[in-house]
CSV table of C-alpha atoms and ligand atoms in Angstrom, one decimal:
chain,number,residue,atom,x,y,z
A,263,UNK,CA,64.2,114.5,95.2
A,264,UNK,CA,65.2,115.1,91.9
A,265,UNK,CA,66.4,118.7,91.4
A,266,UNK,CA,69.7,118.8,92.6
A,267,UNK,CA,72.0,122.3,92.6
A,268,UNK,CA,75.0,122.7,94.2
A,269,UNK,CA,76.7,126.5,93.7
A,270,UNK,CA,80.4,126.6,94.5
A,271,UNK,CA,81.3,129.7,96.1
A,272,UNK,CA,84.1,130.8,94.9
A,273,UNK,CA,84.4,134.4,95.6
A,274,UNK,CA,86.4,136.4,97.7
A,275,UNK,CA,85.5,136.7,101.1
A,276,UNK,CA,82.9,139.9,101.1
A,277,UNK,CA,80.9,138.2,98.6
A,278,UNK,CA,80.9,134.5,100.3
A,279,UNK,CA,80.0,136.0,103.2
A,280,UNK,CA,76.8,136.9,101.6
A,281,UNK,CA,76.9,133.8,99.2
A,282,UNK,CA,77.4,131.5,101.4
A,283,UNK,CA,74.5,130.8,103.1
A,284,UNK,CA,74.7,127.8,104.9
A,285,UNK,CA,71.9,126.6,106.9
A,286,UNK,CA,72.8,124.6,110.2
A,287,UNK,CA,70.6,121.8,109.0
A,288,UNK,CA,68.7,122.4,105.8
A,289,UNK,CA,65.9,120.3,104.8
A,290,UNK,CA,63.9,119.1,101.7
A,291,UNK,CA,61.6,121.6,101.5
A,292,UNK,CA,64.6,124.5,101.6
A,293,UNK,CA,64.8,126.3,98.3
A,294,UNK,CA,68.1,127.5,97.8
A,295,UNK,CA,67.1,129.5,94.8
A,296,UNK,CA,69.4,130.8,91.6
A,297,UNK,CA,69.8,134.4,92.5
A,298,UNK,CA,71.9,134.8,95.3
A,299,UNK,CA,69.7,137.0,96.8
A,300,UNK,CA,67.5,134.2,97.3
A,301,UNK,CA,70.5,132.4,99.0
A,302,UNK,CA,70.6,135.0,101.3
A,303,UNK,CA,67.3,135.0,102.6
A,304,UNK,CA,67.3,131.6,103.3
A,305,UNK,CA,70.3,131.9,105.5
A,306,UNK,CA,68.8,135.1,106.8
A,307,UNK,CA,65.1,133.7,107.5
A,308,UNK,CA,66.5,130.4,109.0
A,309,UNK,CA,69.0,132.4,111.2
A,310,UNK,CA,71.8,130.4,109.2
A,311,UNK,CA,75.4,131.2,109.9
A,312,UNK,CA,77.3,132.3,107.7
A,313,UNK,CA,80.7,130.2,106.0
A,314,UNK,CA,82.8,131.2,103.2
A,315,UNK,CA,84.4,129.2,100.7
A,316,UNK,CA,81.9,126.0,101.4
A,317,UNK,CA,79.9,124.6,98.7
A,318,UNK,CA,76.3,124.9,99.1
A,319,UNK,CA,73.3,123.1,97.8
A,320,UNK,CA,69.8,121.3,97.8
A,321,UNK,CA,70.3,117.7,98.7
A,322,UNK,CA,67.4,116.0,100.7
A,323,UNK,CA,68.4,115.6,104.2
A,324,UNK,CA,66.9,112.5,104.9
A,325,UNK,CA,68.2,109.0,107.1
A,326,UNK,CA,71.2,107.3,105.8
A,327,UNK,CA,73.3,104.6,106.5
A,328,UNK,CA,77.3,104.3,106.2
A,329,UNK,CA,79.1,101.5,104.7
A,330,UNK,CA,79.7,100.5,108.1
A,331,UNK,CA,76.6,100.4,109.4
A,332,UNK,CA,76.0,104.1,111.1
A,333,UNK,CA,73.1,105.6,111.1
A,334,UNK,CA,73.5,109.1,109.7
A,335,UNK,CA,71.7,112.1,107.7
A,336,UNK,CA,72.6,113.1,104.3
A,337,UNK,CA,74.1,116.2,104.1
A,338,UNK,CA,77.1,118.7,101.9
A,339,UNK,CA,80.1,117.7,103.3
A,340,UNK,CA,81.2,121.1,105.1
A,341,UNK,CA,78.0,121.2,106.6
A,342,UNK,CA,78.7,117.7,107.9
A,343,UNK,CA,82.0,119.4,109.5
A,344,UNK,CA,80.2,122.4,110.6
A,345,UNK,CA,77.8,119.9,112.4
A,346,UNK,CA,80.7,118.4,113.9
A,347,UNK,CA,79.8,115.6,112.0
A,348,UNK,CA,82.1,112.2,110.2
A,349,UNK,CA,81.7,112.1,106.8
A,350,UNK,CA,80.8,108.2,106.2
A,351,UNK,CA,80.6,107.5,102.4
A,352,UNK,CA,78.8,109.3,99.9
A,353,UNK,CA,74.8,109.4,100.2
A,354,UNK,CA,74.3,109.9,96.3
A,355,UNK,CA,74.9,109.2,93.0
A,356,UNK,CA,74.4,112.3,91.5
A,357,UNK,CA,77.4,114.1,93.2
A,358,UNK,CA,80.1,113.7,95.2
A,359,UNK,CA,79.7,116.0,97.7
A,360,UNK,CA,76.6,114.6,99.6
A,361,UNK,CA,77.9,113.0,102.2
A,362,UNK,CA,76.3,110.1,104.9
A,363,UNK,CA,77.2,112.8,107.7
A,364,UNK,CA,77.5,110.4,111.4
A,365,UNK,CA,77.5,112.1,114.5
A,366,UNK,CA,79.4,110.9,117.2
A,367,UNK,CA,80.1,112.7,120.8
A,368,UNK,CA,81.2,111.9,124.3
A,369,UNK,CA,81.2,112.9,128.0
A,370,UNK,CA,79.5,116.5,128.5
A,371,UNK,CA,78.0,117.0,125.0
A,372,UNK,CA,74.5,117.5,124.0
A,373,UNK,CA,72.9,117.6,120.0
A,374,UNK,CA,69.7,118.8,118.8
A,375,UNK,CA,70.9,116.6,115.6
A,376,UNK,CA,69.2,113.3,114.7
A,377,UNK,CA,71.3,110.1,114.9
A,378,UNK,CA,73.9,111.2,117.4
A,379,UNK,CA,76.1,108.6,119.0
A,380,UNK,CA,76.9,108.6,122.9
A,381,UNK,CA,80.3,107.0,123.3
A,382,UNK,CA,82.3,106.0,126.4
A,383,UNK,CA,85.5,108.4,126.7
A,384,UNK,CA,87.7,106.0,125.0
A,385,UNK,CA,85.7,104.5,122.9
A,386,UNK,CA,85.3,101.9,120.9
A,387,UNK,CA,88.1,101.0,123.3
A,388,UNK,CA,86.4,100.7,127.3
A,389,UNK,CA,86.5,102.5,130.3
A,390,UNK,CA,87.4,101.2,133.2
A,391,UNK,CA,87.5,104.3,136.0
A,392,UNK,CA,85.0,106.1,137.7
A,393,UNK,CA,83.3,109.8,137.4
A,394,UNK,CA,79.8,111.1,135.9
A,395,UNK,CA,79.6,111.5,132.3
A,396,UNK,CA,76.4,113.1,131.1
A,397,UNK,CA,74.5,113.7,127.4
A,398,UNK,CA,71.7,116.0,126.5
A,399,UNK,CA,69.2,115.9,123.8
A,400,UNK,CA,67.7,119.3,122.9
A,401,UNK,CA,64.6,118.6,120.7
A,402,UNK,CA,64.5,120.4,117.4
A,403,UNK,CA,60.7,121.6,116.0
A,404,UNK,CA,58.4,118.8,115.4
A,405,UNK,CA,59.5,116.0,117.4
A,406,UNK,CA,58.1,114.8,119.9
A,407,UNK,CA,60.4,111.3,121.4
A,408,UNK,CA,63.5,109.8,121.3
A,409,UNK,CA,64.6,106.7,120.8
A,410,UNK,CA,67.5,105.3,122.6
A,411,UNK,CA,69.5,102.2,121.0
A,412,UNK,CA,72.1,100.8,123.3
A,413,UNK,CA,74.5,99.6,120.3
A,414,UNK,CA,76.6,99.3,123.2
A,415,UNK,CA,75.8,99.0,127.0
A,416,UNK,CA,78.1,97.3,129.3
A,417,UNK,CA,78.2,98.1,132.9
A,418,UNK,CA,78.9,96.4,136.2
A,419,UNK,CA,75.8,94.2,137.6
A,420,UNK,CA,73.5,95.4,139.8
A,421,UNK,CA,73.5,94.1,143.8
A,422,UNK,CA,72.2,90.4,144.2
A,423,UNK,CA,68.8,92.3,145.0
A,424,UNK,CA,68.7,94.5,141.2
A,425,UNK,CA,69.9,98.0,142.3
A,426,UNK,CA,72.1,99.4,140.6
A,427,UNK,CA,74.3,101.0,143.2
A,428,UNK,CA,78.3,100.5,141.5
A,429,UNK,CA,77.2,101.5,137.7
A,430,UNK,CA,74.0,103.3,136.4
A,431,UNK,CA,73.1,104.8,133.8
A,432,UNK,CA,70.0,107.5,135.0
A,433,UNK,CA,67.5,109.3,132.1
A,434,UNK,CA,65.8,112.5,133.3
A,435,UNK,CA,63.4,114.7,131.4
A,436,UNK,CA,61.3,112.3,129.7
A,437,UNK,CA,58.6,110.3,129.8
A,438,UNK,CA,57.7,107.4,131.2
A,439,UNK,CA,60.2,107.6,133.9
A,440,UNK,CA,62.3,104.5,133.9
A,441,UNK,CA,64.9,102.7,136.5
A,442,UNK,CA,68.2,103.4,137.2
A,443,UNK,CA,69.9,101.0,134.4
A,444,UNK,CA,73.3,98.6,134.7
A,445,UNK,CA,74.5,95.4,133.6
A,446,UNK,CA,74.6,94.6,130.3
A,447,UNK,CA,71.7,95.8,127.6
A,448,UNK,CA,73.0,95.5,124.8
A,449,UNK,CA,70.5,95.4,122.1
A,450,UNK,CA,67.9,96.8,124.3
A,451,UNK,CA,66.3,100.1,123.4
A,452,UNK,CA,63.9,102.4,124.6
A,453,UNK,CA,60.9,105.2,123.6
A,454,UNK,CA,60.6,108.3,125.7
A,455,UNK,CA,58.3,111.5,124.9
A,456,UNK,CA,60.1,114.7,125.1
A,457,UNK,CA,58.1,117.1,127.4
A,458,UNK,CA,57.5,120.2,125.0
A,459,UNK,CA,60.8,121.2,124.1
A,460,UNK,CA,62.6,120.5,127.1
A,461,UNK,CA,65.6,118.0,127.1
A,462,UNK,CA,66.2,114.3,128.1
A,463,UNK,CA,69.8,113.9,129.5
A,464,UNK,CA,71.4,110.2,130.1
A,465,UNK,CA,73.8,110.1,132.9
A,466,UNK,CA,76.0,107.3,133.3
A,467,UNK,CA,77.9,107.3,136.8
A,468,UNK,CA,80.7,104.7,137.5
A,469,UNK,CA,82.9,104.0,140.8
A,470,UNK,CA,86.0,103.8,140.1
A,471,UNK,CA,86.8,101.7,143.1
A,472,UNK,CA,85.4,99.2,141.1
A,473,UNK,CA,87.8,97.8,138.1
A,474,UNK,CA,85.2,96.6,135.1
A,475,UNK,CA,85.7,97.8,131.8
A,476,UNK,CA,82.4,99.6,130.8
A,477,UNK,CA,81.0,100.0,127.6
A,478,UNK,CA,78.4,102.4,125.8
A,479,UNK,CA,77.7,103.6,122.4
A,480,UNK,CA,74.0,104.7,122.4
A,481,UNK,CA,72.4,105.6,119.5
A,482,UNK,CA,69.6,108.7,119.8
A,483,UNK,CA,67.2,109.3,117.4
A,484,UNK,CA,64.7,112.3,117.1
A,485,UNK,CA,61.0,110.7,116.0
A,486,UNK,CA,58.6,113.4,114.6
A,487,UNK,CA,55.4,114.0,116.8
A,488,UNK,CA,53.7,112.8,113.0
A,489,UNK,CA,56.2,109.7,112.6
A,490,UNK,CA,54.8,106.3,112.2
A,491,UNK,CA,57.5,105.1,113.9
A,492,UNK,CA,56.2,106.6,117.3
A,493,UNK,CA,56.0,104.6,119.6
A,494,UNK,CA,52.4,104.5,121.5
A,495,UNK,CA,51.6,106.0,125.2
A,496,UNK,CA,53.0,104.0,128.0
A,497,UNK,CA,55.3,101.5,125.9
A,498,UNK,CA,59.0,102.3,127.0
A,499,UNK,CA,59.6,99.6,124.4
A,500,UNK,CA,58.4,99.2,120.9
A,501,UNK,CA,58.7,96.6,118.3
A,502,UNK,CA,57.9,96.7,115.2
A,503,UNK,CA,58.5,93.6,113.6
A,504,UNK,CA,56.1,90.8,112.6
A,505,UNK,CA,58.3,88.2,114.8
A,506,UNK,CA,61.0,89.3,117.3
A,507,UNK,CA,62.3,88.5,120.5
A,508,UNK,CA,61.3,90.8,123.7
A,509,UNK,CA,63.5,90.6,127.2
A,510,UNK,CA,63.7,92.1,130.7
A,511,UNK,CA,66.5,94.7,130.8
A,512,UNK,CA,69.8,93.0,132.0
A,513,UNK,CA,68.4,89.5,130.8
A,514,UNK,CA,71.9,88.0,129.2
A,515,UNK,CA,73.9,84.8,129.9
A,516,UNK,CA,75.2,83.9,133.0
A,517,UNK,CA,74.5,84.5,136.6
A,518,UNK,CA,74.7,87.7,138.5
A,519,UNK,CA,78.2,86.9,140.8
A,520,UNK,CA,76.7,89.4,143.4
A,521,UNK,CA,74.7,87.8,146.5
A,522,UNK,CA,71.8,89.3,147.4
A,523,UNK,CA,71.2,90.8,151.0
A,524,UNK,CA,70.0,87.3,152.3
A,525,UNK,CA,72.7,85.9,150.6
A,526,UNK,CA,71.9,83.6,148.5
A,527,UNK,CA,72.5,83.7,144.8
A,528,UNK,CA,71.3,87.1,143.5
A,529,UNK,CA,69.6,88.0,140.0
A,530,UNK,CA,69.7,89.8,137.1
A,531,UNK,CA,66.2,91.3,137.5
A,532,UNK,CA,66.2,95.3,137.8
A,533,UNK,CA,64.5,96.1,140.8
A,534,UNK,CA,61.3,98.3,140.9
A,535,UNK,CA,60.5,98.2,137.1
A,536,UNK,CA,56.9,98.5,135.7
A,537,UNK,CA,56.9,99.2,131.9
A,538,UNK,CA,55.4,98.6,129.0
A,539,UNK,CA,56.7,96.5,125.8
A,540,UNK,CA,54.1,97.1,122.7
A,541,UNK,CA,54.8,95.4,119.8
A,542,UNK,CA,53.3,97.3,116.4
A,543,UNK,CA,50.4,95.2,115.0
A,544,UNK,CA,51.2,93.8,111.5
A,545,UNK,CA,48.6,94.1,108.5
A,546,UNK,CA,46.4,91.5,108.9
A,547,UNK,CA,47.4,90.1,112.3
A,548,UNK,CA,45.5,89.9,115.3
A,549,UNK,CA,47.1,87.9,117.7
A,550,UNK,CA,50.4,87.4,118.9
A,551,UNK,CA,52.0,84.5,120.5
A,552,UNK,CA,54.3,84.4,123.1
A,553,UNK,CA,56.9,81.3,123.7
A,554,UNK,CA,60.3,80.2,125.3
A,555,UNK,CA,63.5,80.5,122.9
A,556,UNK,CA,64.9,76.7,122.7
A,557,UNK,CA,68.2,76.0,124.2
A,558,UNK,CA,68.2,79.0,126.7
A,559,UNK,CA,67.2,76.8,130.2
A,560,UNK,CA,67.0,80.7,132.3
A,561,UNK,CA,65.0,82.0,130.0
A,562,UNK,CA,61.6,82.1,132.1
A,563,UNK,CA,63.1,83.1,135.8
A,564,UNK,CA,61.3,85.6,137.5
A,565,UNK,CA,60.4,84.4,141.3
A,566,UNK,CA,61.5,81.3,143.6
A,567,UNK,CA,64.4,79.5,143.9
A,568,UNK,CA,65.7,79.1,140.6
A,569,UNK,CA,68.9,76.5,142.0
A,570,UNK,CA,66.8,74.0,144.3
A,571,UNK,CA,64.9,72.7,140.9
A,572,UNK,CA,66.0,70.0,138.3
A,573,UNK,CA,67.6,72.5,135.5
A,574,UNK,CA,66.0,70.1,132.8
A,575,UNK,CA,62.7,71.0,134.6
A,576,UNK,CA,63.6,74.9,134.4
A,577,UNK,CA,60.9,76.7,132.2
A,578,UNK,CA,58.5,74.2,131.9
A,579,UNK,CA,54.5,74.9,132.2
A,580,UNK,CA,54.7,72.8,135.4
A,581,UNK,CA,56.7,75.6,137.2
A,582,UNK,CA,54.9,78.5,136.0
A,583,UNK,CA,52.7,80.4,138.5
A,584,UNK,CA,49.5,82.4,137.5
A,585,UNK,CA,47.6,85.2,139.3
A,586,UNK,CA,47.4,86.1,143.0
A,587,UNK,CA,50.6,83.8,142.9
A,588,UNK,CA,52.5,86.6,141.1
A,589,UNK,CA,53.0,89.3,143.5
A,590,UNK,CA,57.0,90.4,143.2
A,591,UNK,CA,58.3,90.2,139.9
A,592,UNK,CA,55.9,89.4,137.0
A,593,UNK,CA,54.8,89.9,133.4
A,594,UNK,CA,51.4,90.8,132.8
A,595,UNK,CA,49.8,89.5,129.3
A,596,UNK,CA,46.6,91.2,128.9
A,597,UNK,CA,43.1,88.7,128.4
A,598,UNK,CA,45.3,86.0,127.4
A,599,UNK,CA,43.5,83.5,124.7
A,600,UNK,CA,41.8,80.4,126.9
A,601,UNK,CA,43.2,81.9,130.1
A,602,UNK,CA,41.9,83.1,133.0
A,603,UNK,CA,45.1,85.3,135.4
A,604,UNK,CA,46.8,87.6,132.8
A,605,UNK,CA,49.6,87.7,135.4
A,606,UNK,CA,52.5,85.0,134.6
A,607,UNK,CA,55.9,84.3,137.4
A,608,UNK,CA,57.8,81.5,138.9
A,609,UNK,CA,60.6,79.7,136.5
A,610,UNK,CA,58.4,78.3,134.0
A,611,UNK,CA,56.0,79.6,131.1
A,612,UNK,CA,53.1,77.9,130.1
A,613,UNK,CA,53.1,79.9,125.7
A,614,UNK,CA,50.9,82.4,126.0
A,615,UNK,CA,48.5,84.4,123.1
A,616,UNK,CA,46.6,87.0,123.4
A,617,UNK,CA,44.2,89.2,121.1
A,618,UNK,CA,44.1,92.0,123.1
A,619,UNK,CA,45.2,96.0,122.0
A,620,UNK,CA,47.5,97.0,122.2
A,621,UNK,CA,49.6,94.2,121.8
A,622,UNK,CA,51.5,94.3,125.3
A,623,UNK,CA,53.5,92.7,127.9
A,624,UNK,CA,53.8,94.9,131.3
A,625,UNK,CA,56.9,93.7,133.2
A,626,UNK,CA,56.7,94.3,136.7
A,627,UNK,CA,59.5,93.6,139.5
A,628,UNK,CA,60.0,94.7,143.4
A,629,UNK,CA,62.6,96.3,145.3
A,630,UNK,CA,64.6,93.1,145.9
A,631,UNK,CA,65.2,89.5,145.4
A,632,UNK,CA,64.3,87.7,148.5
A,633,UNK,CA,62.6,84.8,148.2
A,634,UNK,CA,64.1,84.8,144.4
A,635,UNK,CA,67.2,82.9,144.0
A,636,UNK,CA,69.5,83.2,141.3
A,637,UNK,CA,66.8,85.0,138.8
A,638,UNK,CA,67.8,86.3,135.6
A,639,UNK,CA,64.3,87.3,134.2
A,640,UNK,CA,63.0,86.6,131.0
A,641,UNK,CA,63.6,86.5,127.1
A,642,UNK,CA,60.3,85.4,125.1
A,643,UNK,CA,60.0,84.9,121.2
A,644,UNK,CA,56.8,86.2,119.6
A,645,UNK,CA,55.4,85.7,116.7
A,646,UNK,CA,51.6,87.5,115.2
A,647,UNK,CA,49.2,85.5,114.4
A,648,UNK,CA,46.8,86.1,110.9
A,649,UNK,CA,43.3,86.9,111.5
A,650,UNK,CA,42.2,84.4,110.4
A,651,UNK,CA,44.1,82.1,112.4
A,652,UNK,CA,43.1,84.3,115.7
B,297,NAG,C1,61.9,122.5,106.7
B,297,NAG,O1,62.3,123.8,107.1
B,297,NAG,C2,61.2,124.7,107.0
B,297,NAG,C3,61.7,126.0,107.3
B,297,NAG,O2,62.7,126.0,108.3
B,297,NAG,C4,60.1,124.2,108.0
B,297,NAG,O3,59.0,125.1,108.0
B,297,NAG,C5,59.7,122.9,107.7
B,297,NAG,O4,58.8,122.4,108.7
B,297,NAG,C6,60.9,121.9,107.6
B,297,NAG,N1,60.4,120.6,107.2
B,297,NAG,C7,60.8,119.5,107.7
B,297,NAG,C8,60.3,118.2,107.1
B,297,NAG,O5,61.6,119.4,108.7
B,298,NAG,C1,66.0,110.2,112.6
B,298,NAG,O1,66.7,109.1,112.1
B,298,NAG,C2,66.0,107.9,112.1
B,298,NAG,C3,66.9,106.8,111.6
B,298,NAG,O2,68.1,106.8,112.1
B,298,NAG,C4,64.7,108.0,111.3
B,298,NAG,O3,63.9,106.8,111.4
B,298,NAG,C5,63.9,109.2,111.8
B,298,NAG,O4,62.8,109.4,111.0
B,298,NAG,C6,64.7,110.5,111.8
B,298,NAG,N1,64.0,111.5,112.4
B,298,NAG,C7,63.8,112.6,111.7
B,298,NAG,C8,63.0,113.7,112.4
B,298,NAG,O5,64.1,112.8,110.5
């Protein structure tokens, strides 16, 4: 964008009003023209509201990032405030009042904005007490998912057997449906279609009974039905990186203090998941490789007793179990190179590639954790292979 116009309005009140035109969110292709009566119609033909005595103009109002890190959208600084918005450091050179406009809101909220965070009342401090606190996303014209980036996600573990019964968060409207979530996912994300123009609300419920200081700050982002960024049907996760790291919700450090209802030592797993982690093909890679991140002895623990066996053994090919073992909690690798059971459990993995499209790994676990003992579920590395190499 190189034309850039910015009109002060500086008139009296009867002529702002008609000056003034100030779309709710503007975009590239708006023309504010130089007549005013062109002004006009734009705030009229867009069903703008009207605000005196704010500057107006033609910025492009496109991603941006703060100089802390915040993902926000470019915008004139009192349409920033209109929006409700923060404004986070200037988002041009050229003037002064295009500002990196970041949108944060809490507890009983909803946006039709892109980039809006979902904060804990309280935060960035906790919140430790109990009660339902809900946000909506209304989608604006165009798009067609949303993707979810816990920034933040910190809530009690689930019960020894995965449920999350103290804390959950729960996502309704979209598509694929997905689990109650709890325990801590930070980092994770998630890609869910909008269903026409209908919303997806997150609820996160807490008890209060229970003193743990939860966390959230969840980053929501509108993706265009024509986005490359879209994530494919039936991937609640997408990655889009050449090399990357993929994990089961809830994987982290440490055990799971809860028992589960045979109790033994219970897991991390989440129970009844079945999902879909894609990973975006890169140019001129065909395969991708999945293996075991060094130093992390829990990394492969999906099924069986994970506290009977040699922790130096943990991981290894030799505990790994393959095909009509795999019947509670298991990844599936599709036609897995040299392979013959694209289903993979126990507490050890073998390294695994496959050339198959979409590149995919289902995750699949029941509705508890008996036989399992102490389980935390996976983290894998993965890395795409060259063609020629495939
Ligand atoms: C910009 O706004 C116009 C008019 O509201 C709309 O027709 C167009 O699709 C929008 N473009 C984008 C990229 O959002
Ligand atoms: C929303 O923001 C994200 C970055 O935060 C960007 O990738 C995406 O394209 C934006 N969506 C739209 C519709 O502009």
């Amino acid at each position: 964008m190189n034309v850039w116009l910015v009109v002060f309005c500086l008139g009296v009140l009867h002529v702002s009003r008609s000056c003034c035109a100030v779309q709710q969110r503007s975009n590239v292709t708006d023309v504010i023209g130089s007549s005013e009566l062109d002004v006009v119609q734009a705030g009229v033909q867009r069903s703008g509201r009207f605000f005196p005595f704010y500057t107006i103009g033609r910025i492009a109002n496109v991603p941006c990032t703060s100089p802390s890190g915040l993902s926000g959208t470019c915008l004139i600084v009192g349409e920033c405030k209109d929006n409700g918005g923060l404004a986070s450091g200037s988002c041009s050179s050229r003037t002064n009042q295009a500002v990196c406009c970041v949108y944060t809101k809490s507890c009983g909220g909803s946006t039709d904005l892109n980039s809006t965070y979902f904060t804990n009342s309280g935060f960035p401090g906790p919140y430790n007490g109990g009660g339902t606190c809900t946000f909506t996303v209304n989608p604006s014209s165009g798009i067609c998912q949303l993707r979810i980036d816990f920034r933040s996600l910190t809530l009690s573990q689930p019960t020894g057997d995965g449920s999350c019964t103290t804390d959950r968060l729960t996502i309704v409207g979209g598509s694929p449906a997905v689990v109650p979530i709890c325990g801590e996912n930070t980092g994770q994300h998630l890609y869910l279609n909008f269903a026409g123009s209908s919303p997806i609300s997150l609820r996160i419920a807490t008890n209060g009974d229970v003193s743990f200081n939860r966390l959230w700050n969840i980053e929501l982002s509108q993706i265009a039905c024509a986005s490359a960024e879209r994530a494919p049907n039936g991937c609640l996760q997408y990655y889009t990186d050449e090399t990357g790291e993929i994990s089961s919700l809830n994987y982290g450090l440490g055990e799971n203090p809860a028992l589960n209802t045979i109790g033994a030592r219970g897991s991390r797993q989440l129970a009844n998941t079945n999902y879909g982690i894609c990973i975006r093909p890169a140019a001129a890679k065909c395969s991708v490789s999945y293996s075991l991140p060094p130093n992390d002895r829990y990394a492969f623990t999906l099924s069986d007793n994970a506290i009977v066996i040699d922790p130096t053994l943990l991981g290894s090919a030799m505990l790994s179990a393959t095909g009509a073992a795999c019947t509670t909690d298991f990844i599936i690798i599709p036609n897995p190179t040299g392979m013959t059971a694209d289903r993979f459990c126990g507490l050890g993995f073998p390294g695994v590639t496959s050339s198959a499209r979409p590149f995919v790994v289902y995750t699949v676990t029941n509705g508890n954790e008996t036989p399992d003992v102490a389980n935390r579920g996976f983290r894998l590395l993965y890395t795409q292979n060259a063609c020629s190499a495939a």
